[in-house]
């Protein structure tokens, strides 16, 4: 019996996605280490990477980086397939769908900051909807909306400003936007 070896070809795009996902996972770990006054209120530092990737390399690459971040981050933090994993995945999915639609809006009015704010609202909205549907089957969960919306506005703005600065300071390397 002979064994045939399967050889995978690793492209420059594969390496880029791996490095960007690594950066996003690292920021997720930093996020997890920051004390939070309320569960679910986090800066979302990894979203800075997602924004930069979206605006530099396109939506498809941003999806890859984000999905890898959610999977690897949940494995490293020990909540893979726990409620926190599904909350993160739901928030990330709605955030990515929002960014996918919003990237077609006029860039003059929808740059990194406004995209970041939209993504932050979509993320927390998805998490609240999942929490209501699955974890806390009571409409009282929506009483937290103003607190989460305020956090989304503040952190979305800060992360968008950081992403804008990074985009302005670093040269684009073969970006297909």
Coordinates of N, CA, C and O in Angstrom, one line a residue:
X1 N 0.8 -1.2 0.0 CA 0.0 0.0 0.0 C 0.9 1.2 0.0 O 1.8 1.4 0.8
X2 N 0.6 2.1 -0.9 CA 1.4 3.3 -1.0 C 0.7 4.5 -0.4 O -0.6 4.6 -0.5
X3 N 1.4 5.4 0.2 CA 0.8 6.6 0.7 C 1.1 7.8 -0.2 O 2.2 8.0 -0.6
X4 N 0.1 8.5 -0.6 CA 0.3 9.7 -1.4 C 0.3 10.9 -0.5 O -0.6 11.0 0.3
X5 N 1.2 11.7 -0.6 CA 1.3 12.9 0.2 C 0.5 14.0 -0.5 O 0.6 14.2 -1.7
X6 N -0.2 14.7 0.3 CA -1.0 15.9 -0.2 C -0.2 17.1 0.3 O 0.1 17.3 1.4
X7 N 0.1 17.9 -0.7 CA 0.9 19.1 -0.5 C 0.0 20.3 -0.6 O -0.7 20.5 -1.6
X8 N 0.0 21.1 0.4 CA -0.8 22.3 0.4 C 0.1 23.5 0.0 O 1.2 23.6 0.5
X9 N -0.4 24.3 -0.9 CA 0.4 25.5 -1.3 C -0.1 26.7 -0.4 O -1.3 27.0 -0.4
X10 N 0.9 27.3 0.2 CA 0.6 28.5 1.1 C 0.9 29.7 0.2 O 2.0 29.9 -0.2
X11 N -0.1 30.6 0.1 CA 0.0 31.8 -0.7 C 0.4 33.0 0.2 O 0.3 32.9 1.4
X12 N 0.8 34.0 -0.4 CA 1.1 35.3 0.3 C -0.2 35.8 1.0 O -0.2 36.3 2.1
X13 N -1.4 35.6 0.4 CA -2.6 35.9 1.0 C -2.9 35.1 2.2 O -3.4 35.6 3.3
X14 N -2.6 33.8 2.2 CA -2.7 33.0 3.4 C -1.9 33.5 4.5 O -2.3 33.5 5.7
X15 N -0.7 33.8 4.2 CA 0.3 34.4 5.3 C -0.3 35.7 5.8 O -0.2 35.9 7.0
X16 N -0.8 36.5 4.9 CA -1.3 37.8 5.4 C -2.5 37.6 6.3 O -2.6 38.2 7.4
X17 N -3.4 36.7 5.9 CA -4.6 36.5 6.8 C -4.1 35.9 8.1 O -4.6 36.3 9.2
X18 N -3.1 35.0 8.1 CA -2.6 34.4 9.4 C -2.1 35.5 10.3 O -2.3 35.5 11.5
X19 N -1.2 36.4 9.7 CA -0.6 37.4 10.5 C -1.7 38.4 11.1 O -1.7 38.8 12.2
X20 N -2.6 38.8 10.2 CA -3.7 39.7 10.7 C -4.6 39.0 11.7 O -5.0 39.7 12.7
X21 N -4.9 37.8 11.5 CA -5.7 37.0 12.5 C -5.0 36.9 13.8 O -5.6 37.1 14.9
X22 N -3.7 36.7 13.8 CA -2.8 36.7 15.0 C -2.9 38.0 15.7 O -3.0 38.0 17.0
X23 N -2.8 39.1 15.0 CA -2.9 40.4 15.6 C -4.3 40.6 16.3 O -4.4 41.1 17.4
X24 N -5.3 40.2 15.6 CA -6.7 40.3 16.1 C -6.8 39.4 17.4 O -7.5 39.8 18.4
X25 N -6.3 38.2 17.3 CA -6.4 37.3 18.5 C -5.6 37.9 19.7 O -6.1 37.9 20.8
X26 N -4.5 38.5 19.4 CA -3.7 39.1 20.5 C -4.5 40.2 21.1 O -4.5 40.4 22.4
X27 N -5.1 41.1 20.3 CA -5.9 42.2 20.8 C -7.1 41.6 21.6 O -7.6 42.2 22.6
X28 N -7.7 40.5 21.2 CA -8.8 39.9 21.9 C -8.4 39.4 23.3 O -9.1 39.6 24.3
X29 N -7.1 38.9 23.4 CA -6.6 38.5 24.7 C -6.4 39.7 25.6 O -6.7 39.7 26.8
X30 N -5.9 40.8 25.0 CA -5.8 42.1 25.8 C -7.1 42.5 26.2 O -7.3 42.9 27.4
X31 N -8.1 42.5 25.4 CA -9.5 42.9 25.7 C -10.0 42.1 26.9 O -10.6 42.6 27.8
X32 N -9.8 40.8 26.9 CA -10.2 39.9 27.9 C -9.6 40.2 29.3 O -10.2 39.9 30.3
X33 N -8.4 40.7 29.2 CA -7.7 41.1 30.5 C -8.1 42.4 31.1 O -7.8 42.6 32.2
X34 N -8.8 43.2 30.3 CA -9.3 44.5 30.8 C -10.5 44.3 31.7 O -11.5 43.7 31.2
X35 N -10.5 44.7 33.0 CA -11.6 44.6 33.8 C -12.8 45.3 33.2 O -12.7 46.4 32.7
X36 N -14.0 44.8 33.4 CA -15.2 45.3 32.8 C -16.2 45.6 33.9 O -16.5 44.7 34.8
X37 N -16.8 46.8 33.9 CA -17.8 47.1 35.0 C -19.1 46.3 34.8 O -19.9 46.1 35.7
X38 N -19.4 45.8 33.6 CA -20.6 45.1 33.2 C -20.2 44.0 32.2 O -19.5 44.3 31.2
X39 N -20.6 42.8 32.4 CA -20.3 41.7 31.4 C -20.8 42.1 30.1 O -21.9 42.6 29.9
X40 N -19.9 41.9 29.1 CA -20.2 42.3 27.7 C -19.7 43.7 27.3 O -19.7 44.0 26.1
X41 N -19.4 44.5 28.2 CA -18.9 45.8 27.9 C -17.3 45.7 27.8 O -16.6 45.6 28.8
X42 N -16.9 45.7 26.6 CA -15.4 45.5 26.3 C -15.1 46.5 25.2 O -15.9 46.9 24.3
X43 N -13.8 47.0 25.1 CA -13.4 47.9 24.1 C -13.5 47.4 22.7 O -13.6 48.1 21.7
X44 N -13.4 46.0 22.5 CA -13.4 45.5 21.1 C -12.2 45.9 20.3 O -12.3 46.2 19.1
X45 N -11.0 45.8 20.9 CA -9.8 46.2 20.3 C -9.5 45.4 19.0 O -9.0 46.0 18.0
X46 N -9.9 44.2 18.9 CA -9.7 43.4 17.7 C -10.4 44.0 16.5 O -10.1 43.7 15.3
X47 N -11.5 44.8 16.8 CA -12.2 45.4 15.7 C -11.4 46.4 14.9 O -11.7 46.7 13.8
X48 N -10.4 46.9 15.5 CA -9.4 47.8 14.8 C -8.8 47.1 13.7 O -8.7 47.6 12.5
X49 N -8.4 45.8 13.9 CA -7.8 45.0 12.9 C -8.8 44.8 11.8 O -8.5 44.9 10.6
X50 N -10.0 44.4 12.2 CA -11.1 44.1 11.2 C -11.3 45.3 10.3 O -11.4 45.2 9.1
X51 N -11.4 46.5 10.9 CA -11.6 47.7 10.0 C -10.4 48.0 9.1 O -10.6 48.3 7.9
X52 N -9.2 47.8 9.6 CA -8.0 48.1 8.7 C -8.0 47.0 7.6 O -7.8 47.4 6.4
X53 N -8.3 45.8 7.9 CA -8.4 44.7 6.9 C -9.5 45.0 5.9 O -9.3 44.9 4.7
X54 N -10.6 45.4 6.4 CA -11.8 45.7 5.4 C -11.4 46.8 4.5 O -11.6 46.6 3.2
X55 N -10.8 47.8 5.0 CA -10.5 49.0 4.1 C -9.3 48.8 3.2 O -9.1 49.4 2.2
X56 N -8.4 47.9 3.7 CA -7.1 47.6 2.9 C -7.3 46.4 2.0 O -6.8 46.5 0.8
X57 N -7.9 45.4 2.4 CA -7.8 44.1 1.7 C -9.2 43.6 1.3 O -9.3 42.6 0.6
X58 N -10.3 44.2 1.7 CA -11.6 43.8 1.3 C -12.4 43.0 2.3 O -11.8 42.6 3.3
X59 N -13.7 42.9 2.0 CA -14.6 42.2 2.9 C -14.3 40.8 3.1 O -14.3 40.2 4.3
X60 N -13.9 40.0 2.1 CA -13.6 38.6 2.2 C -12.5 38.3 3.2 O -12.6 37.4 4.0
X61 N -11.4 39.1 3.1 CA -10.3 38.9 4.0 C -10.7 39.3 5.4 O -10.3 38.6 6.4
X62 N -11.5 40.3 5.6 CA -12.0 40.7 6.9 C -12.8 39.6 7.5 O -12.7 39.4 8.7
X63 N -13.6 38.9 6.7 CA -14.4 37.8 7.2 C -13.5 36.7 7.7 O -13.7 36.2 8.9
X64 N -12.5 36.3 6.9 CA -11.5 35.3 7.4 C -10.8 35.7 8.7 O -10.7 34.9 9.6
X65 N -10.3 36.9 8.7 CA -9.6 37.3 9.9 C -10.5 37.3 11.1 O -10.2 36.8 12.2
X66 N -11.8 37.7 11.0 CA -12.7 37.8 12.1 C -13.1 36.4 12.6 O -13.2 36.1 13.8
X67 N -13.4 35.5 11.6 CA -13.8 34.1 12.0 C -12.7 33.4 12.7 O -12.8 32.8 13.8
X68 N -11.5 33.6 12.2 CA -10.3 33.0 12.8 C -10.1 33.5 14.2 O -9.7 32.8 15.2
X69 N -10.3 34.9 14.4 CA -10.1 35.5 15.7 C -11.1 34.9 16.7 O -10.8 34.6 17.8
X70 N -12.4 34.8 16.3 CA -13.4 34.3 17.2 C -13.1 32.8 17.6 O -13.1 32.5 18.8
X71 N -12.7 32.0 16.6 CA -12.4 30.6 16.9 C -11.2 30.5 17.8 O -11.2 29.8 18.9
X72 N -10.1 31.1 17.4 CA -8.8 31.0 18.2 C -8.9 31.7 19.5 O -8.5 31.1 20.5
X73 N -9.6 32.8 19.6 CA -9.7 33.5 20.8 C -10.5 32.7 21.8 O -10.2 32.6 23.0
X74 N -11.6 32.1 21.4 CA -12.5 31.3 22.3 C -11.7 30.0 22.7 O -11.9 29.6 23.9
X75 N -10.9 29.5 21.9 CA -10.1 28.3 22.3 C -9.1 28.7 23.3 O -8.9 28.0 24.4
X76 N -8.4 29.8 23.1 CA -7.3 30.3 24.0 C -7.9 30.8 25.4 O -7.3 30.6 26.4
X77 N -9.1 31.3 25.3 CA -9.7 31.9 26.5 C -10.6 30.8 27.2 O -11.1 31.1 28.3
X78 N -10.8 29.7 26.6 CA -11.5 28.6 27.2 C -13.0 28.6 27.2 O -13.7 28.1 28.0
X79 N -13.6 29.4 26.2 CA -15.0 29.4 26.1 C -15.6 28.9 24.8 O -16.7 29.2 24.4
X80 N -14.8 28.1 24.1 CA -15.3 27.6 22.8 C -16.5 26.7 23.0 O -16.6 25.9 23.9
X81 N -17.6 27.0 22.3 CA -18.9 26.4 22.3 C -19.7 26.7 23.6 O -20.7 26.1 23.9
X82 N -19.2 27.6 24.4 CA -19.9 28.1 25.6 C -20.7 29.3 25.2 O -20.6 29.8 24.0
X83 N -21.6 29.8 26.0 CA -22.5 30.9 25.6 C -21.7 32.1 25.1 O -22.1 32.8 24.1
X84 N -20.6 32.4 25.7 CA -19.7 33.5 25.3 C -19.3 33.4 23.9 O -19.1 34.4 23.1
X85 N -19.0 32.2 23.4 CA -18.5 31.9 22.1 C -19.7 32.3 21.1 O -19.5 33.0 20.1
X86 N -20.9 31.8 21.4 CA -22.0 32.1 20.5 C -22.4 33.6 20.5 O -22.8 34.1 19.5
X87 N -22.3 34.2 21.7 CA -22.5 35.7 21.7 C -21.5 36.4 20.8 O -21.8 37.3 20.1
X88 N -20.2 36.0 20.9 CA -19.2 36.6 20.1 C -19.4 36.4 18.7 O -19.2 37.3 17.8
X89 N -19.7 35.1 18.3 CA -19.9 34.8 16.9 C -21.1 35.5 16.3 O -21.0 36.0 15.2
X90 N -22.2 35.6 17.1 CA -23.3 36.3 16.6 C -23.0 37.8 16.4 O -23.4 38.4 15.4
X91 N -22.4 38.4 17.4 CA -22.0 39.8 17.3 C -21.1 40.1 16.1 O -21.3 41.0 15.3
X92 N -20.1 39.2 15.9 CA -19.2 39.3 14.8 C -19.9 39.2 13.5 O -19.6 39.9 12.5
X93 N -20.8 38.2 13.4 CA -21.5 38.0 12.1 C -22.3 39.2 11.7 O -22.3 39.6 10.6
X94 N -23.1 39.7 12.7 CA -23.9 40.9 12.4 C -23.1 42.1 12.1 O -23.4 42.9 11.2
X95 N -22.0 42.2 12.8 CA -21.0 43.3 12.5 C -20.5 43.2 11.1 O -20.4 44.2 10.4
X96 N -20.0 42.0 10.7 CA -19.5 41.8 9.4 C -20.5 42.1 8.3 O -20.2 42.6 7.2
X97 N -21.8 41.6 8.5 CA -22.8 41.8 7.5 C -23.1 43.3 7.4 O -23.3 43.8 6.3
X98 N -23.1 44.1 8.5 CA -23.3 45.5 8.5 C -22.1 46.2 7.7 O -22.4 47.0 6.9
X99 N -20.9 45.8 8.0 CA -19.7 46.3 7.3 C -19.8 46.0 5.8 O -19.4 46.8 4.9
X100 N -20.3 44.8 5.5 CA -20.4 44.4 4.1 C -21.4 45.3 3.3 O -21.1 45.6 2.2
X101 N -22.4 45.7 4.0 CA -23.4 46.6 3.3 C -22.9 48.0 3.4 O -23.0 48.7 2.4
X102 N -22.3 48.4 4.5 CA -21.9 49.8 4.6 C -20.7 50.2 3.8 O -20.5 51.4 3.4
X103 N -19.9 49.2 3.4 CA -18.7 49.6 2.5 C -19.2 50.1 1.2 O -18.3 50.7 0.4
X104 N -20.4 49.9 0.8 CA -20.9 50.4 -0.5 C -21.5 51.9 -0.3 O -21.9 52.5 -1.3
X105 N -21.5 52.4 0.9 CA -21.9 53.7 1.1 C -20.8 54.7 0.7 O -19.6 54.3 0.6
X106 N -21.1 56.0 0.5 CA -20.1 56.9 0.0 C -19.0 57.0 1.1 O -19.2 57.4 2.2
X107 N -17.7 56.8 0.6 CA -16.6 56.9 1.5 C -16.4 58.3 2.1 O -15.8 58.4 3.1
X108 N -16.9 59.2 1.4 CA -16.8 60.6 1.9 C -17.4 60.8 3.3 O -16.9 61.5 4.1
X109 N -18.5 60.1 3.5 CA -19.2 60.2 4.8 C -19.1 59.0 5.6 O -19.5 59.0 6.8
X110 N -18.6 57.9 5.1 CA -18.5 56.6 5.8 C -17.1 56.1 5.8 O -16.8 55.2 5.0
X111 N -16.3 56.7 6.6 CA -14.9 56.3 6.8 C -14.7 55.3 7.9 O -15.7 54.8 8.5
X112 N -13.5 55.1 8.4 CA -13.3 54.2 9.5 C -14.1 54.4 10.8 O -14.5 53.5 11.4
X113 N -14.2 55.7 11.1 CA -15.0 56.0 12.4 C -16.4 55.6 12.3 O -17.0 54.9 13.2
X114 N -17.1 56.1 11.2 CA -18.5 55.8 11.1 C -18.7 54.3 10.9 O -19.7 53.7 11.4
X115 N -17.9 53.6 10.1 CA -18.0 52.2 9.9 C -17.8 51.5 11.3 O -18.5 50.5 11.6
X116 N -16.8 51.9 12.1 CA -16.6 51.3 13.4 C -17.8 51.4 14.3 O -18.2 50.5 15.0
X117 N -18.4 52.6 14.3 CA -19.6 52.8 15.1 C -20.8 51.9 14.6 O -21.4 51.3 15.5
X118 N -21.0 51.9 13.3 CA -22.0 51.0 12.8 C -21.8 49.5 13.2 O -22.7 48.8 13.6
X119 N -20.5 49.1 13.1 CA -20.2 47.7 13.4 C -20.4 47.5 14.9 O -20.8 46.4 15.3
X120 N -20.0 48.4 15.7 CA -20.2 48.3 17.2 C -21.6 48.1 17.6 O -22.0 47.3 18.4
X121 N -22.5 49.0 17.0 CA -23.9 48.9 17.2 C -24.5 47.5 16.8 O -25.3 46.9 17.4
X122 N -24.1 47.1 15.6 CA -24.5 45.8 15.1 C -24.1 44.6 16.0 O -24.8 43.7 16.3
X123 N -22.8 44.7 16.4 CA -22.3 43.7 17.3 C -23.1 43.6 18.6 O -23.5 42.5 19.0
X124 N -23.3 44.7 19.3 CA -24.0 44.6 20.5 C -25.5 44.3 20.3 O -26.1 43.6 21.1
X125 N -26.0 44.8 19.2 CA -27.4 44.4 18.9 C -27.6 42.9 18.7 O -28.5 42.3 19.2
X126 N -26.7 42.3 18.0 CA -26.7 40.9 17.8 C -26.6 40.1 19.1 O -27.3 39.1 19.3
X127 N -25.7 40.6 19.9 CA -25.5 39.9 21.2 C -26.8 40.1 22.1 O -27.2 39.1 22.7
X128 N -27.4 41.2 22.1 CA -28.6 41.4 22.9 C -29.7 40.5 22.4 O -30.5 39.9 23.2
X129 N -29.9 40.5 21.1 CA -30.9 39.6 20.5 C -30.7 38.1 20.8 O -31.6 37.4 21.2
X130 N -29.5 37.7 20.7 CA -29.2 36.3 21.1 C -29.4 36.0 22.6 O -30.0 35.0 23.0
X131 N -28.9 37.0 23.4 CA -29.2 36.8 24.8 C -30.6 36.7 25.1 O -31.1 35.9 26.0
X132 N -31.5 37.6 24.5 CA -32.9 37.5 24.7 C -33.5 36.2 24.2 O -34.3 35.6 24.9
X133 N -33.1 35.8 23.1 CA -33.7 34.6 22.5 C -33.2 33.3 23.2 O -34.0 32.3 23.2
X134 N -32.0 33.3 23.8 CA -31.5 32.0 24.3 C -31.2 32.0 25.8 O -31.6 31.1 26.5
X135 N -30.5 33.1 26.3 CA -30.0 33.0 27.6 C -30.9 33.7 28.7 O -31.0 33.2 29.8
X136 N -31.6 34.8 28.3 CA -32.4 35.5 29.2 C -33.8 35.7 28.5 O -34.0 36.8 27.9
X137 N -34.6 34.8 28.5 CA -35.9 34.9 27.8 C -36.9 35.8 28.4 O -38.0 35.4 28.9
X138 N -36.5 37.1 28.5 CA -37.3 38.1 29.1 C -36.9 39.4 28.5 O -35.8 39.7 28.3
X139 N -37.9 40.2 28.2 CA -37.7 41.5 27.5 C -36.9 42.5 28.4 O -36.4 43.5 27.9
X140 N -36.7 42.2 29.7 CA -36.0 43.0 30.6 C -34.5 43.2 30.2 O -33.8 44.1 30.5
X141 N -34.0 42.2 29.4 CA -32.6 42.3 28.9 C -32.4 43.6 28.1 O -31.3 44.1 28.0
X142 N -33.5 44.0 27.4 CA -33.4 45.2 26.6 C -33.2 46.5 27.4 O -32.9 47.6 26.8
X143 N -33.5 46.4 28.7 CA -33.2 47.6 29.6 C -31.8 48.0 29.6 O -31.4 49.1 29.9
X144 N -30.9 47.0 29.2 CA -29.5 47.3 29.2 C -29.0 48.0 27.9 O -27.9 48.4 27.8
X145 N -29.9 48.1 27.0 CA -29.6 48.7 25.6 C -28.9 50.1 25.7 O -27.9 50.3 25.1
X146 N -29.4 51.0 26.6 CA -28.7 52.3 26.6 C -27.3 52.2 27.1 O -26.4 52.9 26.6
X147 N -27.0 51.4 28.0 CA -25.7 51.2 28.5 C -24.8 50.6 27.4 O -23.7 51.1 27.2
X148 N -25.2 49.6 26.8 CA -24.5 48.9 25.7 C -24.3 49.9 24.5 O -23.3 49.9 23.9
X149 N -25.4 50.6 24.2 CA -25.3 51.5 23.1 C -24.3 52.7 23.4 O -23.5 53.0 22.5
X150 N -24.3 53.1 24.6 CA -23.3 54.2 25.0 C -21.9 53.6 24.8 O -21.0 54.3 24.3
X151 N -21.7 52.4 25.3 CA -20.3 51.8 25.2 C -20.0 51.6 23.7 O -18.8 51.8 23.3
X152 N -21.0 51.1 22.9 CA -20.7 50.9 21.5 C -20.3 52.2 20.8 O -19.4 52.3 20.0
X153 N -21.0 53.3 21.2 CA -20.6 54.6 20.6 C -19.2 55.1 21.0 O -18.4 55.5 20.1
X154 N -18.9 55.0 22.3 CA -17.6 55.4 22.7 C -16.5 54.5 22.2 O -15.5 55.0 21.6
X155 N -16.6 53.2 22.3 CA -15.5 52.3 21.9 C -15.5 52.3 20.3 O -14.4 52.1 19.7
X156 N -16.6 52.3 19.7 CA -16.7 52.4 18.2 C -15.9 53.6 17.7 O -15.2 53.5 16.7
X157 N -16.1 54.7 18.3 CA -15.5 56.0 17.9 C -13.9 55.9 18.2 O -13.2 56.2 17.3
X158 N -13.5 55.4 19.3 CA -12.1 55.3 19.6 C -11.4 54.3 18.7 O -10.4 54.6 18.1
X159 N -12.0 53.1 18.5 CA -11.4 52.1 17.6 C -11.4 52.6 16.2 O -10.4 52.4 15.5
X160 N -12.4 53.4 15.7 CA -12.4 53.9 14.4 C -11.3 55.0 14.2 O -10.7 55.0 13.2
X161 N -11.1 55.8 15.2 CA -10.0 56.8 15.2 C -8.6 56.1 15.1 O -7.8 56.5 14.3
X162 N -8.5 55.0 15.9 CA -7.2 54.3 15.8 C -7.0 53.6 14.5 O -5.9 53.7 13.9
X163 N -8.1 53.1 13.9 CA -8.0 52.4 12.6 C -7.7 53.5 11.5 O -6.8 53.2 10.7
X164 N -8.3 54.7 11.6 CA -8.0 55.7 10.7 C -6.6 56.2 10.7 O -5.9 56.4 9.7
X165 N -6.0 56.3 11.9 CA -4.6 56.6 12.1 C -3.7 55.6 11.5 O -2.7 55.9 10.8
X166 N -4.0 54.3 11.8 CA -3.2 53.2 11.2 C -3.2 53.2 9.7 O -2.2 53.0 9.1
X167 N -4.4 53.4 9.2 CA -4.5 53.5 7.7 C -3.8 54.6 7.1 O -3.2 54.5 6.0
X168 N -3.8 55.7 7.8 CA -3.0 56.9 7.3 C -1.5 56.8 7.4 O -0.8 57.3 6.6
X169 N -1.1 56.1 8.5 CA 0.3 56.0 8.7 C 1.1 54.8 8.1 O 2.3 54.8 8.0
X170 N 0.3 53.8 7.6 CA 1.0 52.7 7.1 C 0.7 52.6 5.6 O -0.5 52.7 5.2
X171 N 1.7 52.3 4.8 CA 1.4 52.2 3.3 C 0.6 50.9 3.0 O 0.7 49.9 3.6
X172 N -0.2 51.0 2.0 CA -1.0 49.9 1.5 C -0.1 49.0 0.7 O 0.7 49.4 -0.1
X173 N -0.1 47.7 1.1 CA 0.7 46.7 0.3 C -0.3 45.9 -0.5 O -1.0 45.1 0.1
X174 N -0.3 46.0 -1.8 CA -1.1 45.3 -2.7 C -2.5 45.1 -2.2 O -3.0 44.0 -2.2
X175 N -3.2 46.2 -1.9 CA -4.6 46.2 -1.5 C -5.5 46.2 -2.7 O -5.4 47.0 -3.6
X176 N -6.5 45.2 -2.7 CA -7.4 45.1 -3.8 C -8.6 45.9 -3.7 O -9.6 45.7 -4.5
X177 N -8.8 46.8 -2.8 CA -10.0 47.5 -2.5 C -10.5 48.1 -3.8 O -11.3 48.2 -4.4

